[in-house]
Short mmCIF file of C-alpha atoms and ligand atoms in Angstrom, two decimals:
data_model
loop_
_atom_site.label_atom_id
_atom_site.label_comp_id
_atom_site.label_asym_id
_atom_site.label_seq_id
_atom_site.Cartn_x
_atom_site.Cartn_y
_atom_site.Cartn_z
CA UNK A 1 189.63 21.33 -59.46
CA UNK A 2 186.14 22.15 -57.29
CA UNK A 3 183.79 19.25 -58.90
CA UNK A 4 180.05 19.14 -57.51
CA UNK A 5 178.58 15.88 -56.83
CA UNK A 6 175.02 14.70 -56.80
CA UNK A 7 173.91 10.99 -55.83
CA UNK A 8 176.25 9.36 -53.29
CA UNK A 9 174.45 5.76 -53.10
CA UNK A 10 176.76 2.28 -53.76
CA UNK A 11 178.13 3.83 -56.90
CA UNK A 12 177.98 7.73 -55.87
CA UNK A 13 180.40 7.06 -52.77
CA UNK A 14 183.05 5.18 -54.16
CA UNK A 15 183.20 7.16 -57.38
CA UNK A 16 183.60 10.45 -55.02
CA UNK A 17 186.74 8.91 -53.26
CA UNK A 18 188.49 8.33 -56.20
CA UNK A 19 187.97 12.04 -57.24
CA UNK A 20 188.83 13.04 -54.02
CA UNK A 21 192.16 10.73 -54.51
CA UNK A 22 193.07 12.53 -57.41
CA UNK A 23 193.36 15.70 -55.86
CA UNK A 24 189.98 17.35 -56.47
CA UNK A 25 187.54 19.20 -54.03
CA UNK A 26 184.33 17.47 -54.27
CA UNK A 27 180.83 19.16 -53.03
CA UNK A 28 178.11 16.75 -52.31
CA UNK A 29 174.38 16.46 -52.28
CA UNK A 30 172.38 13.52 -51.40
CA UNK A 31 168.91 13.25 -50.09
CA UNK A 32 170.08 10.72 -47.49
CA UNK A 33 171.82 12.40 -44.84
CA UNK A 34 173.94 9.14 -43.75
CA UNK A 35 174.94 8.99 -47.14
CA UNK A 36 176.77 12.93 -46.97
CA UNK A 37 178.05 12.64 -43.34
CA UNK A 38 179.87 9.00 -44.60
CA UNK A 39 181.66 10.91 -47.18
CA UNK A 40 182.33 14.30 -45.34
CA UNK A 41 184.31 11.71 -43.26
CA UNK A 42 186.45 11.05 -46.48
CA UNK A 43 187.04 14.48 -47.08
CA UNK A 44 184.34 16.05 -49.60
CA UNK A 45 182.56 19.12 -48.78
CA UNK A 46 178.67 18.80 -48.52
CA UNK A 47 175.94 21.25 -49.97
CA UNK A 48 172.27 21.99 -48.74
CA UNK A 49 170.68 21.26 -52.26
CA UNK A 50 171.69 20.40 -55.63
CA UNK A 51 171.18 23.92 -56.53
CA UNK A 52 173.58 25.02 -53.96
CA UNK A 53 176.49 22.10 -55.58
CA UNK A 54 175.90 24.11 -58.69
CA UNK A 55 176.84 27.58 -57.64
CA UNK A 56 179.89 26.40 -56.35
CA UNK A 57 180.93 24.40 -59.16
CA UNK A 58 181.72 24.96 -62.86
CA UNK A 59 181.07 21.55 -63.57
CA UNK A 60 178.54 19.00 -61.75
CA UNK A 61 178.13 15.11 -61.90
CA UNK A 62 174.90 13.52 -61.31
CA UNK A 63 174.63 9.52 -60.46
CA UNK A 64 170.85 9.11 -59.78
CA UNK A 65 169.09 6.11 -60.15
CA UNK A 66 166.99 6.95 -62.88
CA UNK A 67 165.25 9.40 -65.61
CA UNK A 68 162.83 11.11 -63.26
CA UNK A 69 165.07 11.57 -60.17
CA UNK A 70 167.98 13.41 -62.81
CA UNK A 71 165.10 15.41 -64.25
CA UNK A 72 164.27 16.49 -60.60
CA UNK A 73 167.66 17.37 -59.07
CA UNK A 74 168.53 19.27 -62.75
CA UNK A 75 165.73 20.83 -63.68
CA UNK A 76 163.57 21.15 -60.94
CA UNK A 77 162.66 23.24 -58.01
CA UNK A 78 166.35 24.12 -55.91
CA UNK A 79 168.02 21.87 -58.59
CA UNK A 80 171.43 22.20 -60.79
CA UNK A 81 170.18 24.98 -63.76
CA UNK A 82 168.68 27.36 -60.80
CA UNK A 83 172.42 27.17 -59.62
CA UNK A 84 174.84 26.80 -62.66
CA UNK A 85 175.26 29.64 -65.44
CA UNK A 86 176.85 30.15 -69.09
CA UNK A 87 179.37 27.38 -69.97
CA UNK A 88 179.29 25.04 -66.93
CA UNK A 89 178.98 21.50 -67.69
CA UNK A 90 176.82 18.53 -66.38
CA UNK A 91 178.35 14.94 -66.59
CA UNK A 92 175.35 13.14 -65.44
CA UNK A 93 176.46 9.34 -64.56
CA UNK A 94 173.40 7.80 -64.56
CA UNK A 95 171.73 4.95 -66.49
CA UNK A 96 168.43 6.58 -67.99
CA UNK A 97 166.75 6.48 -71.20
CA UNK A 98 168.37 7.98 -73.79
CA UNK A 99 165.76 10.54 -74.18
CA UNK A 100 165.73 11.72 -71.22
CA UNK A 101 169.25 12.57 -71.85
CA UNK A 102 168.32 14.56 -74.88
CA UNK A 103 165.37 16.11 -72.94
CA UNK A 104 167.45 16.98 -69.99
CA UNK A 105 170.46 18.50 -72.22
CA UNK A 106 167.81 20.65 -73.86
CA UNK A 107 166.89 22.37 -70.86
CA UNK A 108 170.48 22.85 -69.78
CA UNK A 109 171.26 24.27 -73.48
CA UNK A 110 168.63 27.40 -72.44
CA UNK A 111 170.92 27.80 -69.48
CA UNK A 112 173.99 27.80 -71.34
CA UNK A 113 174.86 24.46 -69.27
CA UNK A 114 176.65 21.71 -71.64
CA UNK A 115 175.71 18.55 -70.74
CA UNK A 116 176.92 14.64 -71.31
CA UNK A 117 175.73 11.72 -70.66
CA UNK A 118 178.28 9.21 -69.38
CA UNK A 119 176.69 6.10 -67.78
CA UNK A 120 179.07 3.39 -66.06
CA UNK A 121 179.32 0.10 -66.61
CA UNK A 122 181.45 -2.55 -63.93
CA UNK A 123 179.74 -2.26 -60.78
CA UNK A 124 180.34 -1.54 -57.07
CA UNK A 125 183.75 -3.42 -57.42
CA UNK A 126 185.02 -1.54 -59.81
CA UNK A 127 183.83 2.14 -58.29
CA UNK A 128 186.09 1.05 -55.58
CA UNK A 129 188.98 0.29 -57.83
CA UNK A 130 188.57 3.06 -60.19
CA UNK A 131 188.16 0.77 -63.01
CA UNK A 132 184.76 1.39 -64.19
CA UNK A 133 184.23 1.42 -67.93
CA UNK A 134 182.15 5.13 -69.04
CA UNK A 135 180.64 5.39 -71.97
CA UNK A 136 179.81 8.92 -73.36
CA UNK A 137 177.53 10.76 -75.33
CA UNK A 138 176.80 14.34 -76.38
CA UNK A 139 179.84 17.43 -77.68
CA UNK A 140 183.21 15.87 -78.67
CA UNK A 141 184.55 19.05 -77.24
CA UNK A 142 183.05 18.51 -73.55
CA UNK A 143 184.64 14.63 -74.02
CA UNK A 144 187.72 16.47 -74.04
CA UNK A 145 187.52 18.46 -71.87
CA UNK A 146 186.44 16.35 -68.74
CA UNK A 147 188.43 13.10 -70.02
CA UNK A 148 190.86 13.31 -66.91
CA UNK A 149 187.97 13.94 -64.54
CA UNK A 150 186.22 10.81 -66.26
CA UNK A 151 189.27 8.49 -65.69
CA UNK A 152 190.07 9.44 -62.46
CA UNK A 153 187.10 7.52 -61.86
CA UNK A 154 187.19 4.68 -64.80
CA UNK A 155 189.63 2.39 -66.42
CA UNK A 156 188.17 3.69 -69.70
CA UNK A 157 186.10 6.58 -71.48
CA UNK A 158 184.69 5.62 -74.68
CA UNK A 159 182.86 8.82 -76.99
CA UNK A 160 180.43 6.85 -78.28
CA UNK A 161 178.55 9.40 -80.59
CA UNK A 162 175.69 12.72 -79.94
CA UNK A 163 173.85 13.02 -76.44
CA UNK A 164 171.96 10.16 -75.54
CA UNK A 165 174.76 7.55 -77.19
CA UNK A 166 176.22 6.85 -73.66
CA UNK A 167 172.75 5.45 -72.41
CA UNK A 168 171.89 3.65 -75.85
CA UNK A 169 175.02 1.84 -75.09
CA UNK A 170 174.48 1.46 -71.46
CA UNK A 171 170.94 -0.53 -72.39
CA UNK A 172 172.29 -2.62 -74.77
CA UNK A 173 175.24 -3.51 -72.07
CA UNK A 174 172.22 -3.71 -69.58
CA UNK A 175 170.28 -6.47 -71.85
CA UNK A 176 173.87 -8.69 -72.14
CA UNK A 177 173.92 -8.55 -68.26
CA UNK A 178 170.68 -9.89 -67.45
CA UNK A 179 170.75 -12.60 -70.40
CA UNK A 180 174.00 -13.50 -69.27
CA UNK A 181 173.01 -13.88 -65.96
CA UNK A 182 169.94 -16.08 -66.75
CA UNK A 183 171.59 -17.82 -69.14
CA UNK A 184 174.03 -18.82 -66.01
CA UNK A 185 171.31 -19.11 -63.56
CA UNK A 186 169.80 -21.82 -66.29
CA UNK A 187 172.66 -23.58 -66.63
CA UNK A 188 174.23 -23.62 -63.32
CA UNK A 189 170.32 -25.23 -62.31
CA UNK A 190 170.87 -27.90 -64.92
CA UNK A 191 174.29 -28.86 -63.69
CA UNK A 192 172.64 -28.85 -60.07
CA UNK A 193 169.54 -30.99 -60.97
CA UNK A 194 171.66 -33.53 -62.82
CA UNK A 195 173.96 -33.68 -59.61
CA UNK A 196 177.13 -32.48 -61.05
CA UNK A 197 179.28 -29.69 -58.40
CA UNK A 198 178.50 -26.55 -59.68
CA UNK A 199 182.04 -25.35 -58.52
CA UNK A 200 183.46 -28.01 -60.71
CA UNK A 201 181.13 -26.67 -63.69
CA UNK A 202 182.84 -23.56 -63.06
CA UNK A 203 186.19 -24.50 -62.83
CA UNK A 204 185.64 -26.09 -65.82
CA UNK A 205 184.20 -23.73 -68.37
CA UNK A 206 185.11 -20.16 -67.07
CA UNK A 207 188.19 -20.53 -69.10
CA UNK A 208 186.30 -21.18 -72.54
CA UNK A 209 184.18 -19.53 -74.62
CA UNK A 210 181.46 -20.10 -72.04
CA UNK A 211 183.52 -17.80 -69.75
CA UNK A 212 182.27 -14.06 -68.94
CA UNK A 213 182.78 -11.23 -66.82
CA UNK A 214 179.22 -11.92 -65.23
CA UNK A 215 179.98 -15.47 -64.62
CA UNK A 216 182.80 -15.04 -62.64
CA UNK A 217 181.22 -12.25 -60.89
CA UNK A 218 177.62 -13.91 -60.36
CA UNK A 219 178.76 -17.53 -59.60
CA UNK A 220 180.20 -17.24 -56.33
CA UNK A 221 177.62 -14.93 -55.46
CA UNK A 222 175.07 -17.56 -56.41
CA UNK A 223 176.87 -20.62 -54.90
CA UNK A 224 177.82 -18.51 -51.67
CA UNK A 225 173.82 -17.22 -51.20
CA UNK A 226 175.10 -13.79 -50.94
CA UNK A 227 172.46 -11.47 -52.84
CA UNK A 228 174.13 -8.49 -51.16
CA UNK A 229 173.87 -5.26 -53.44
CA UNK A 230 175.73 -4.78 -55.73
CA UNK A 231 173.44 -4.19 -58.61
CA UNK A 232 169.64 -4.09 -57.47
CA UNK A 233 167.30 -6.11 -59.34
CA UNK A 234 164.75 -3.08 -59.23
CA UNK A 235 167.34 -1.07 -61.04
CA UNK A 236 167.87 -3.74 -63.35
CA UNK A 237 163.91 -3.62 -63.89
CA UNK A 238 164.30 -0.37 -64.77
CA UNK A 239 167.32 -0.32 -67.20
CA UNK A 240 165.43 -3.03 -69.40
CA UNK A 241 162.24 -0.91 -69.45
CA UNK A 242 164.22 1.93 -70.38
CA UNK A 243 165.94 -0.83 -73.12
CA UNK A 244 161.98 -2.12 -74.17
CA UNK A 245 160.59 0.99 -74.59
CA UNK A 246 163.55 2.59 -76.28
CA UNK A 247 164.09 -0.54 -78.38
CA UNK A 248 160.16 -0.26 -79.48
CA UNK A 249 160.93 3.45 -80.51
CA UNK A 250 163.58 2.25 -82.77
CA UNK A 251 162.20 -0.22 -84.22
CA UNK A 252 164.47 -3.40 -82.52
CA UNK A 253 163.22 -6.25 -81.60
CA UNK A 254 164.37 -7.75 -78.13
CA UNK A 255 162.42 -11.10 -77.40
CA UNK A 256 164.86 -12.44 -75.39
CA UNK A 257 165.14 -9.14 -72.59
CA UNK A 258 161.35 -9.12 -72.59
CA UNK A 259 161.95 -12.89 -70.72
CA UNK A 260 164.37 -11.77 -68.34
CA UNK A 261 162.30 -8.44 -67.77
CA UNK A 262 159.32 -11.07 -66.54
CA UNK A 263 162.00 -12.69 -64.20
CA UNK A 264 163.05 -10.02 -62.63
CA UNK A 265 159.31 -8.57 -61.88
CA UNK A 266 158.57 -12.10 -60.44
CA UNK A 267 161.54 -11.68 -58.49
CA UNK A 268 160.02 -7.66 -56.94
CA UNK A 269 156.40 -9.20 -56.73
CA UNK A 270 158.32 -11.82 -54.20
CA UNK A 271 159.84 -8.49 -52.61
CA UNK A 272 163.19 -9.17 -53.81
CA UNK A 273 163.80 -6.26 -55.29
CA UNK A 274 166.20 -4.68 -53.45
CA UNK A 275 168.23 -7.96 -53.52
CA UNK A 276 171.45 -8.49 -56.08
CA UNK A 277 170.56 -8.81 -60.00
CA UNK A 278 172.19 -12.47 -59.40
CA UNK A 279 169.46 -13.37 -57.72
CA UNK A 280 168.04 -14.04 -61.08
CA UNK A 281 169.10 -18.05 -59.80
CA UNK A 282 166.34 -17.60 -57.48
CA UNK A 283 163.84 -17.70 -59.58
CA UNK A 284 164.56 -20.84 -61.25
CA UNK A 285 165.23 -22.05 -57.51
CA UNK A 286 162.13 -21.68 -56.91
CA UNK A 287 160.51 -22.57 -60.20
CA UNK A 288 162.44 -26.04 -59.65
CA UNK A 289 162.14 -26.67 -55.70
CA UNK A 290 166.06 -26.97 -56.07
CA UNK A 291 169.03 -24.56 -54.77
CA UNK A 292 172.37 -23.89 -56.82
CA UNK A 293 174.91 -24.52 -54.15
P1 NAD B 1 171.63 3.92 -55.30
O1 NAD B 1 170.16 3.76 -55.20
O2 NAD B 1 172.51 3.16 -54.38
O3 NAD B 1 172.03 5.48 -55.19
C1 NAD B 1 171.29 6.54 -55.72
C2 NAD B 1 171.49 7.75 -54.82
O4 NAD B 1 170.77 8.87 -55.37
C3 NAD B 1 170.92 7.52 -53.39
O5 NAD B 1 171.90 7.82 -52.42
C4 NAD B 1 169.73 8.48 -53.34
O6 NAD B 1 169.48 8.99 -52.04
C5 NAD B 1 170.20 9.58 -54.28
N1 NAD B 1 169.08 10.42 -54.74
C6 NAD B 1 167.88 10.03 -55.24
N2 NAD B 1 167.12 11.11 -55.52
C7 NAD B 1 167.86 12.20 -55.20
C8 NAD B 1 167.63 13.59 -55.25
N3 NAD B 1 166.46 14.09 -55.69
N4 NAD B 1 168.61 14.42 -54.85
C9 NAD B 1 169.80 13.95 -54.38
N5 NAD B 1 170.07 12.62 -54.29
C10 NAD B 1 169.12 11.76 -54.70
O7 NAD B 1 171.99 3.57 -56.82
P2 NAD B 1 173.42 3.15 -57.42
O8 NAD B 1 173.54 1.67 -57.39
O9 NAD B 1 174.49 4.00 -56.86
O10 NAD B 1 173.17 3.52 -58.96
C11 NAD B 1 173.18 4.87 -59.45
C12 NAD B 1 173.05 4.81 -60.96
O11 NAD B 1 174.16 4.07 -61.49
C13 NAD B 1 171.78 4.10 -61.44
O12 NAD B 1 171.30 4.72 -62.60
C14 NAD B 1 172.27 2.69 -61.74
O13 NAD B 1 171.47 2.06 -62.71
C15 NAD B 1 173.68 2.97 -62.24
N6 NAD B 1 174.64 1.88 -62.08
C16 NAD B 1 174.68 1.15 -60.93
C17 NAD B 1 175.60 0.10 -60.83
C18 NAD B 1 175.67 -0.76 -59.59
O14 NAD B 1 176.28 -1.85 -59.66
N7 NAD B 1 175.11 -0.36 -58.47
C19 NAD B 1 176.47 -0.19 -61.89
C20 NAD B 1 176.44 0.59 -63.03
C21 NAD B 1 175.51 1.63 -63.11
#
């Protein structure tokens, strides 16, 4: 199938390959010209504008980095709506608040475009392996429809309820992240200070209930000073004040992400921000004069 593609940055790129490895055309569109010409090389087909992607595909996926940019490249001038028509669909990939999503499906609804929203959870590892866990919102139907197109990308697709569901359960994935990887960063600093290995602490607990995904993912990181994207603590920032502000909305009450939001802006003030999300460690580093290594 001819699948347009919009937003080839670390997650963009690898998620494009495996389409491509399934047997589908892709056409691309990225603002970053290195970006396109690294995956013409892998064999997708690039486009002038996002508007362009759209006339030459019934159905588009966007993976911006947040609410604004997907509001641009969909609804705005050259974008995806002044290209698609009557019954194409959008699968926009992004994290970004949840009504945004609404707001953006909306627009596409005048158009006749169906939209979902189907934000990713797993990483730059797992956009490699095809393994990333998507999490959808919006028309059962569309779910359907594009479930093979989803897991040629994922190692699940999870409907998770009406447009907008798929980020509301991206944020609250978001917050367990970044309080896991505090909650690490804290206790991988107390192992440190009291002068016990922190490989050893690993070795130890990763195995128990202590164990997580983000451990075993953050801890080498953290021991090995790589802070290599991966996940960038700006777009971190901006998932948990997409979570705040959404969670105020609602009426939740999130005490804990507000602490870890603070972090992380400490962590941009010190120009960080384009640094891994596991770079969290770094601020109690340098809170405590003391490296976790
Ligand atoms: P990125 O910054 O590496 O890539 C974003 C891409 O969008 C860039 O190539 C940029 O040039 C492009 N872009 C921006 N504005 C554009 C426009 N107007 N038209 C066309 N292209 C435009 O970000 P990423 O890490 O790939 O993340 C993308 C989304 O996926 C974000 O919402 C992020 O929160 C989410 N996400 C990222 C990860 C991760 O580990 N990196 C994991 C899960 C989810």
């Amino acid at each position: 199938m001819k699948l347009g593609f919009i937003g080839l940055g670390i997650m963009g790129k690898p998620m494009v390959r495996n389409l491509l490895k399934a047997g589908h055309d892709v056409v691309v569109y990225d603002v970053i010209q290195e970006n396109v010409d690294n995956i013409v090389e892998a064999g997708a087909i690039a486009a002038s504008s996002s508007k362009e992607v759209a006339r030459q595909c019934r159905i588009v996926i966007t993976m911006l980095p947040n609410s604004p940019h997907v509001k641009a490249v969909v609804c705005g001038k050259e974008g995806v709506l002044e290209g698609a028509g009557e019954g194409d669909i959008l699968i926009d990939m992004s994290s970004i608040a949840p009504g945004a999503s609404q707001e953006i499906s909306r627009s596409c609804a005048g158009k006749g475009v169906k939209m979902i929203d189907a934000p990713v959870s797993g990483g730059e590892p797992k956009a490699i392996d095809g393994t990333i866990s998507i999490m959808v919102g919006g028309d059962k139907a569309v779910f359907v429809q594009v479930y093979d197109i989803l897991m040629a990308m994922g190692g699940s697709a999870v409907y998770c309820g009406d447009i907008g569901a798929g980020n509301t359960t991206k944020l609250a994935n978001q917050i367990i992240v970044a309080l896991n990887i505090a909650a690490v960063s804290e206790a991988f600093m107390l192992s440190t200070k009291a002068g016990v290995d922190p490989s050893k602490v690993f070795d130890a607990i990763k195995g128990g209930l202590a164990g997580s995904t983000v451990m075993n993912a953050k801890i080498p990181m953290i021991t090995g000073r790589n802070f290599k994207p991966g996940f960038k603590i700006d777009l971190h920032i901006k998932d948990l004040k997409n979570a705040l502000e959404t969670g105020h909305e609602v009426g939740a009450y999130l005490p804990l992400t507000s602490s870890v939001m603070e972090m992380l802006q400490n962590l941009h003030c010190d120009g960080m921000g384009q640094e891994d999300h596991s770079a969290i460690a770094k601020h109690y580093e340098k809170i405590t004069g003391t490296e976790i290594k």
